[in-house]
PDB file of C-alpha atoms in Angstrom:
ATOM      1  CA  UNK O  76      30.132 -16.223 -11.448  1.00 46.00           C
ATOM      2  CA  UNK O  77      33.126 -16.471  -8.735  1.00 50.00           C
ATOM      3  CA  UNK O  78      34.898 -13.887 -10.612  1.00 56.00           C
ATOM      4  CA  UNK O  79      32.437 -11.626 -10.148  1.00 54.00           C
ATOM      5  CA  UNK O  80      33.703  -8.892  -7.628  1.00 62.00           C
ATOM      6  CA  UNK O  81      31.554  -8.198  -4.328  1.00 71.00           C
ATOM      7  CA  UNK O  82      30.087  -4.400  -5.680  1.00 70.00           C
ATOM      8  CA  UNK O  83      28.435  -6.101  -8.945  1.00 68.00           C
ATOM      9  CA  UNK O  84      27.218  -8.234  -6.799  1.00 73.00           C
ATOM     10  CA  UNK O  85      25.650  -6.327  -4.599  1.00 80.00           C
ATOM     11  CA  UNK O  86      24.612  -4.106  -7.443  1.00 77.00           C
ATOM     12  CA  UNK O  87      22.621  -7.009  -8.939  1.00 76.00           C
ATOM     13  CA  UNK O  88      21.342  -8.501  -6.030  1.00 82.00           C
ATOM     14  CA  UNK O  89      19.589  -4.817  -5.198  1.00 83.00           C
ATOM     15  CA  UNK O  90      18.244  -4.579  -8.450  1.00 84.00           C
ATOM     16  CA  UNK O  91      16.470  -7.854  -8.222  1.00 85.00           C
ATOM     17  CA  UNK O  92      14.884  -6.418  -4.862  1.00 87.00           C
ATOM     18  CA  UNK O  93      14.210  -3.715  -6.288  1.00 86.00           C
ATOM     19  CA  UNK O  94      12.284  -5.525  -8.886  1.00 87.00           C
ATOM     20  CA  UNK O  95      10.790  -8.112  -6.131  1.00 87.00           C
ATOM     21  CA  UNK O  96       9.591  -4.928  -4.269  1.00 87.00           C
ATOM     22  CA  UNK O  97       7.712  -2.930  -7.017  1.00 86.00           C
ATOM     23  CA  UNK O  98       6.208  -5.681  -8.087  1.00 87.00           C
ATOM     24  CA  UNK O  99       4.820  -6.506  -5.013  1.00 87.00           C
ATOM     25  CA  UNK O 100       3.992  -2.881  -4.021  1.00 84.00           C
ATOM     26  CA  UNK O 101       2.172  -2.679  -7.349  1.00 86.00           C
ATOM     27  CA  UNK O 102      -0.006  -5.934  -6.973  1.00 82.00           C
ATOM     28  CA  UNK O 103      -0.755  -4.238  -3.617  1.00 81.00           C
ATOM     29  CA  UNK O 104      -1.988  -1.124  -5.047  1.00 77.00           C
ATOM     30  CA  UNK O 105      -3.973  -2.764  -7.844  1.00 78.00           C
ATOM     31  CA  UNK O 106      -5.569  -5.483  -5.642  1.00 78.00           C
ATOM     32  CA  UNK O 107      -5.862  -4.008  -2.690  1.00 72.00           C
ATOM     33  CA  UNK O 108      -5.440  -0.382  -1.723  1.00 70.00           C
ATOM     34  CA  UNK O 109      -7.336   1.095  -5.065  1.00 76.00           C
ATOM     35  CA  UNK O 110     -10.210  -1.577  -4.829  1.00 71.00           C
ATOM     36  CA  UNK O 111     -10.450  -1.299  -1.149  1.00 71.00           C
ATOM     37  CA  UNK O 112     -10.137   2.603  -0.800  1.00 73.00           C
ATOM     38  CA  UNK O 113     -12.666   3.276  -3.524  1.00 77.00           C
ATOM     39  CA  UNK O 114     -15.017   0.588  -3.104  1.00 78.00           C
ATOM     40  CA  UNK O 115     -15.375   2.069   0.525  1.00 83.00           C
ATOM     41  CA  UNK O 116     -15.897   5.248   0.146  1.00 83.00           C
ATOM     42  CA  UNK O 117     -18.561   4.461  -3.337  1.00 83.00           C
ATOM     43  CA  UNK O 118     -20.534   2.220  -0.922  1.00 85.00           C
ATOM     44  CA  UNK O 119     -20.803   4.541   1.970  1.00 89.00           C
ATOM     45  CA  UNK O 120     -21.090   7.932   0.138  1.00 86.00           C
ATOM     46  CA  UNK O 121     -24.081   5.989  -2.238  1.00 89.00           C
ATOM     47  CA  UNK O 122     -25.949   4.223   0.896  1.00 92.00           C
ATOM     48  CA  UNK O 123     -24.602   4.439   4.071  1.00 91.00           C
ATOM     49  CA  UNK O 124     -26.850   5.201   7.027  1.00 94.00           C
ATOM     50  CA  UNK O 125     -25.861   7.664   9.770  1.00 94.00           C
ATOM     51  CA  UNK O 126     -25.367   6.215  13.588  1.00 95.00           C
ATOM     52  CA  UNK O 127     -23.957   7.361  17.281  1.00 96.00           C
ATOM     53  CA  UNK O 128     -21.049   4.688  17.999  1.00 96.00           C
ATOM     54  CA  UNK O 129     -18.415   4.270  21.322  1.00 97.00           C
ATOM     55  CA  UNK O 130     -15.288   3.442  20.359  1.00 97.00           C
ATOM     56  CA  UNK O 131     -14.540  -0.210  22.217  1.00 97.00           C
ATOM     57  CA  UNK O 132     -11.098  -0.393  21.188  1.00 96.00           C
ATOM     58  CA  UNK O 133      -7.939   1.488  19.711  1.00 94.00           C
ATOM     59  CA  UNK O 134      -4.561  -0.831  18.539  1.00 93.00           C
ATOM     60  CA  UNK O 135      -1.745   1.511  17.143  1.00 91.00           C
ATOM     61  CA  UNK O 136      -0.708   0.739  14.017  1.00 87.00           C
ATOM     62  CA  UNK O 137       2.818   1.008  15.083  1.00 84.00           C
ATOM     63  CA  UNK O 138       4.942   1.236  18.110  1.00 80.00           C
ATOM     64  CA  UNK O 139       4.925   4.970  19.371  1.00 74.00           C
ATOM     65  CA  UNK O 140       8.244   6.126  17.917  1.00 77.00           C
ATOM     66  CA  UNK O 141       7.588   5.037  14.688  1.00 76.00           C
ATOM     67  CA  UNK O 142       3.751   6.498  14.503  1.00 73.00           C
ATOM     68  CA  UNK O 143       3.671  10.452  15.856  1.00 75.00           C
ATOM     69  CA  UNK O 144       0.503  10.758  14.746  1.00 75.00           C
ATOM     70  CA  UNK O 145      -0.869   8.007  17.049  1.00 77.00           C
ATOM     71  CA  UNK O 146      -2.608   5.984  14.285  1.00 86.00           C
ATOM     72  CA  UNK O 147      -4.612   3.464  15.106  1.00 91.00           C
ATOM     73  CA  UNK O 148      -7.224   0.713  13.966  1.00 94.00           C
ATOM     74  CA  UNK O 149     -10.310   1.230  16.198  1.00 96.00           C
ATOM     75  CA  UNK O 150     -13.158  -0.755  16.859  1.00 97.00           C
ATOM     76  CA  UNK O 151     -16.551   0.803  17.067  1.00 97.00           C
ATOM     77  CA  UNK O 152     -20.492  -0.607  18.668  1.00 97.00           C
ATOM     78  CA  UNK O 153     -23.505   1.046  17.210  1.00 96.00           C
ATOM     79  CA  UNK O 154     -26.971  -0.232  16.582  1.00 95.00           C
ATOM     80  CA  UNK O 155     -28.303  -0.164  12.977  1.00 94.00           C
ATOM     81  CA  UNK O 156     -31.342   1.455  12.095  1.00 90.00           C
ATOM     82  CA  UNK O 157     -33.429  -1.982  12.914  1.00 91.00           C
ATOM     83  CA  UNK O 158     -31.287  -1.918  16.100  1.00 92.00           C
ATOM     84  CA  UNK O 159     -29.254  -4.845  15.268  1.00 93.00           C
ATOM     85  CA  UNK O 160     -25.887  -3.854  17.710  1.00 95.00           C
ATOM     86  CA  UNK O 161     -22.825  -4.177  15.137  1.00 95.00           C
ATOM     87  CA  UNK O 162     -19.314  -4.163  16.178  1.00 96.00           C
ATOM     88  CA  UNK O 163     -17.112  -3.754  13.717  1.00 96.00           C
ATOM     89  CA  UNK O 164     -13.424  -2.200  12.465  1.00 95.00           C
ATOM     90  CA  UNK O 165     -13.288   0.935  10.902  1.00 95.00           C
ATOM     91  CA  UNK O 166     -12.533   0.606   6.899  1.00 92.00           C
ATOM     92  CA  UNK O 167      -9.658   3.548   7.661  1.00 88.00           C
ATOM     93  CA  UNK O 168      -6.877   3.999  10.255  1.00 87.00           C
ATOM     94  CA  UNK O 169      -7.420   7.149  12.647  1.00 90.00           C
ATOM     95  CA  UNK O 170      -5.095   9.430  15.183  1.00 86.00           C
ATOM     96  CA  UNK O 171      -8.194  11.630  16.269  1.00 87.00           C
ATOM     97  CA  UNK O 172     -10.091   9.125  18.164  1.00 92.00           C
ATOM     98  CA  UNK O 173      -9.398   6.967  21.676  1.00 91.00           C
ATOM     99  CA  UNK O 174     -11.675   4.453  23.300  1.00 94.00           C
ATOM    100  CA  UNK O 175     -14.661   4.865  25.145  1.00 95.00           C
ATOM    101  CA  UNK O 176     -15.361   8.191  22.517  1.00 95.00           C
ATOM    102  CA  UNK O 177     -18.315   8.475  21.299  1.00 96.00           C
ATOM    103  CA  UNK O 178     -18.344   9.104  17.198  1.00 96.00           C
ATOM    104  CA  UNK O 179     -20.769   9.538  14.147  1.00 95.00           C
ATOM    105  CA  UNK O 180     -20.245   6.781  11.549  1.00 96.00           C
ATOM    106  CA  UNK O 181     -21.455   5.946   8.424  1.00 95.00           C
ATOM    107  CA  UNK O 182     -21.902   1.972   7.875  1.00 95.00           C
ATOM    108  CA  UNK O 183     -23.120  -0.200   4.910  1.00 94.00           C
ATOM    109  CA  UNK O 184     -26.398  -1.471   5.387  1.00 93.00           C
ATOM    110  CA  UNK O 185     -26.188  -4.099   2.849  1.00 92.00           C
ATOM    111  CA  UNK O 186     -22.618  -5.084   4.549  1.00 89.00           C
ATOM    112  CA  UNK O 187     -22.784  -3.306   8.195  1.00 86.00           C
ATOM    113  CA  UNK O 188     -19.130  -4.402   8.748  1.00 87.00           C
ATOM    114  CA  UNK O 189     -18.020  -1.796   6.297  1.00 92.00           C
ATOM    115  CA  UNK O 190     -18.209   1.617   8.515  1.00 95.00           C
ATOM    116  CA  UNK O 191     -16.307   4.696   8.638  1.00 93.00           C
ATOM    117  CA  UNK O 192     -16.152   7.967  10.746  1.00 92.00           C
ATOM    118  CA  UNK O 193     -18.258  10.375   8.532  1.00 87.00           C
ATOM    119  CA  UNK O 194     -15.273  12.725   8.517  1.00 85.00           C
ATOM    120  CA  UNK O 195     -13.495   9.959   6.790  1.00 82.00           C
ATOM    121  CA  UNK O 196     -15.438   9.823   3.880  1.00 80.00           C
ATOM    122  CA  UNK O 197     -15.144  13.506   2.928  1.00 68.00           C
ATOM    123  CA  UNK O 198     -13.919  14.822   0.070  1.00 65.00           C
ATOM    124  CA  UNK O 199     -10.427  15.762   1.111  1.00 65.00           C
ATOM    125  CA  UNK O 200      -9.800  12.352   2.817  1.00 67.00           C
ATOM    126  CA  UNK O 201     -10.682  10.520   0.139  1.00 65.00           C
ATOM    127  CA  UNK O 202      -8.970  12.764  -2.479  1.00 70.00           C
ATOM    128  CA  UNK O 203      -5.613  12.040  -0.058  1.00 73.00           C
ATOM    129  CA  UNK O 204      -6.013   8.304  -0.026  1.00 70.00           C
ATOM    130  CA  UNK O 205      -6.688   7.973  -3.902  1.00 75.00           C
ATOM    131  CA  UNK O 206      -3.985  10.684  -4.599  1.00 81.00           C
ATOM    132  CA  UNK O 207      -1.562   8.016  -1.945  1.00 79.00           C
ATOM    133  CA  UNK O 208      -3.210   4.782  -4.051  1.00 80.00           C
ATOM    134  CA  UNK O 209      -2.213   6.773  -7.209  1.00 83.00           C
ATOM    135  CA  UNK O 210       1.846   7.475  -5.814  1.00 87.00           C
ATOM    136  CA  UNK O 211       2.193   3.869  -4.977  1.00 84.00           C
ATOM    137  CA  UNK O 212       1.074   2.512  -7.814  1.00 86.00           C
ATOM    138  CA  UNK O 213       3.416   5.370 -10.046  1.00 87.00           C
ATOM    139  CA  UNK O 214       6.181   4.564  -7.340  1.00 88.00           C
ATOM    140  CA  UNK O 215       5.514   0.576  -7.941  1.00 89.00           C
ATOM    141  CA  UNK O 216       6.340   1.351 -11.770  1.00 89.00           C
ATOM    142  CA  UNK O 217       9.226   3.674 -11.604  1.00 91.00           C
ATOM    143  CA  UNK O 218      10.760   0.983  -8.683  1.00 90.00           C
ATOM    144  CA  UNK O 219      10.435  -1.674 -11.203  1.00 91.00           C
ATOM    145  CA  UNK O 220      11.373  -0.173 -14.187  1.00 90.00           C
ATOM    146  CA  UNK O 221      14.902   1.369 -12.601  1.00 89.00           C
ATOM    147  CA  UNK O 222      15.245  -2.178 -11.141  1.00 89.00           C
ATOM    148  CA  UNK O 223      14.953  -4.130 -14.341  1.00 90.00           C
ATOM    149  CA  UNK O 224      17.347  -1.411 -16.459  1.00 89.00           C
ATOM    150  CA  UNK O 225      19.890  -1.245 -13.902  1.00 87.00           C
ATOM    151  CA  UNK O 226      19.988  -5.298 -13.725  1.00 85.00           C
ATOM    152  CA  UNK O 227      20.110  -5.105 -17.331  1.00 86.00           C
ATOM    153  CA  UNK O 228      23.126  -2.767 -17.638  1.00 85.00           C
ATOM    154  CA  UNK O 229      24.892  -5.283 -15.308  1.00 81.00           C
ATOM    155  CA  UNK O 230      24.177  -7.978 -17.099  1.00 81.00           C
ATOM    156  CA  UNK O 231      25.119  -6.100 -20.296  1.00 83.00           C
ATOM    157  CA  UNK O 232      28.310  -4.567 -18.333  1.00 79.00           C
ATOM    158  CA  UNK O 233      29.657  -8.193 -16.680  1.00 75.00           C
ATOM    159  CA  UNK O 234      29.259 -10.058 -20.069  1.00 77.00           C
ATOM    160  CA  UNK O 235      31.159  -7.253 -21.561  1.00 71.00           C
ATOM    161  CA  UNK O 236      33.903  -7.891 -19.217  1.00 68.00           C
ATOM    162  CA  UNK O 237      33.935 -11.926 -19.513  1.00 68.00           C
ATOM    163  CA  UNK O 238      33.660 -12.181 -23.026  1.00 64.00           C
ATOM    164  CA  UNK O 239      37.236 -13.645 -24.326  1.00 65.00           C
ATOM    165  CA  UNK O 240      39.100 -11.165 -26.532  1.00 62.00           C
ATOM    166  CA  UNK O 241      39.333 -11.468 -30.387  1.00 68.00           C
ATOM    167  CA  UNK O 242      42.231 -12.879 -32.369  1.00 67.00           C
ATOM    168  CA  UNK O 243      44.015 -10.754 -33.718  1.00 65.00           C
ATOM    169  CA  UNK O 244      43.690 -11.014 -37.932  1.00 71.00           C
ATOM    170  CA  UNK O 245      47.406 -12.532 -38.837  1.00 68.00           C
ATOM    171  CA  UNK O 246      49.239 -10.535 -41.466  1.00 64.00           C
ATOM    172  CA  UNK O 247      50.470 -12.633 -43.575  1.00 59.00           C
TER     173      UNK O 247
END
């Protein structure tokens, strides 16, 4: 393919990324995100227990400029109900907490690693993190469908252009 000019290319190599990156963003979404999101929010909104937690520690998810909402993974302390002291990540990110708050939480008591603030678990925060699983996993799809038919039409293009041309039928 030597003859083949920089622009088709560059026109095939971004449709294979294109591919590459649904792909990968859909694997994500079905193996991770949906699972994680839903399994969550099933667990603690079927038996999670109530408890007062500080906040021991907040890491943006992000440098600054690149997060203006300040979103961060925190780390939370709180003592179950049989006073076991748990410190643990919360399942979800947050921009409305710092360290050294104190917060309500809602924790697994089968699994008491799996906690959340109690306003995370709400209806409208969960309906905005399925509706977000739900656009990825559409967004996965349309990324790899457009990438496989435009590397098709290349491919269908550039042999067009490299096939050798026809005899012409002699007259005789």
């Amino acid at each position: 393919m030597g003859s083949v000019p920089d622009h088709a290319r560059t026109v095939r190599n971004g449709s294979l990324a294109m591919i590459a990156l649904g792909v990968l963003l859909f694997v994500l979404s079905v193996f991770y995100l949906i699972p994680h999101d839903t399994g969550v929010t099933s667990a603690l909104r079927s038996r999670g227990v109530h408890a007062r937690a500080v906040v021991t520690a907040c890491t943006p998810v992000s440098r600054p400029e690149d997060n203006p909402a300040g979103n961060a993974y925190c780390r939370v302390r709180f003592a179950t109900s049989d006073g076991t002291t748990v410190d643990a990540q919360l399942a979800y990110v947050t921009g409305t907490i710092a360290a050294r708050d104190t917060v309500s939480v809602v924790y697994d008591p089968r699994h008491s690693g799996t906690v959340a603030l109690q306003s995370s678990i709400g209806l409208w925060n969960s309906l905005v993190r399925n509706t977000l699983d739900v656009v990825a996993l559409a967004a996965s799809v349309m990324m790899t469908l457009l990438g496989l038919a435009v590397h098709l039409t290349y491919r269908w293009v550039t042999r067009a252009h490299t096939r050798p041309a026809r005899p012409a039928p002699s007259a005789t």
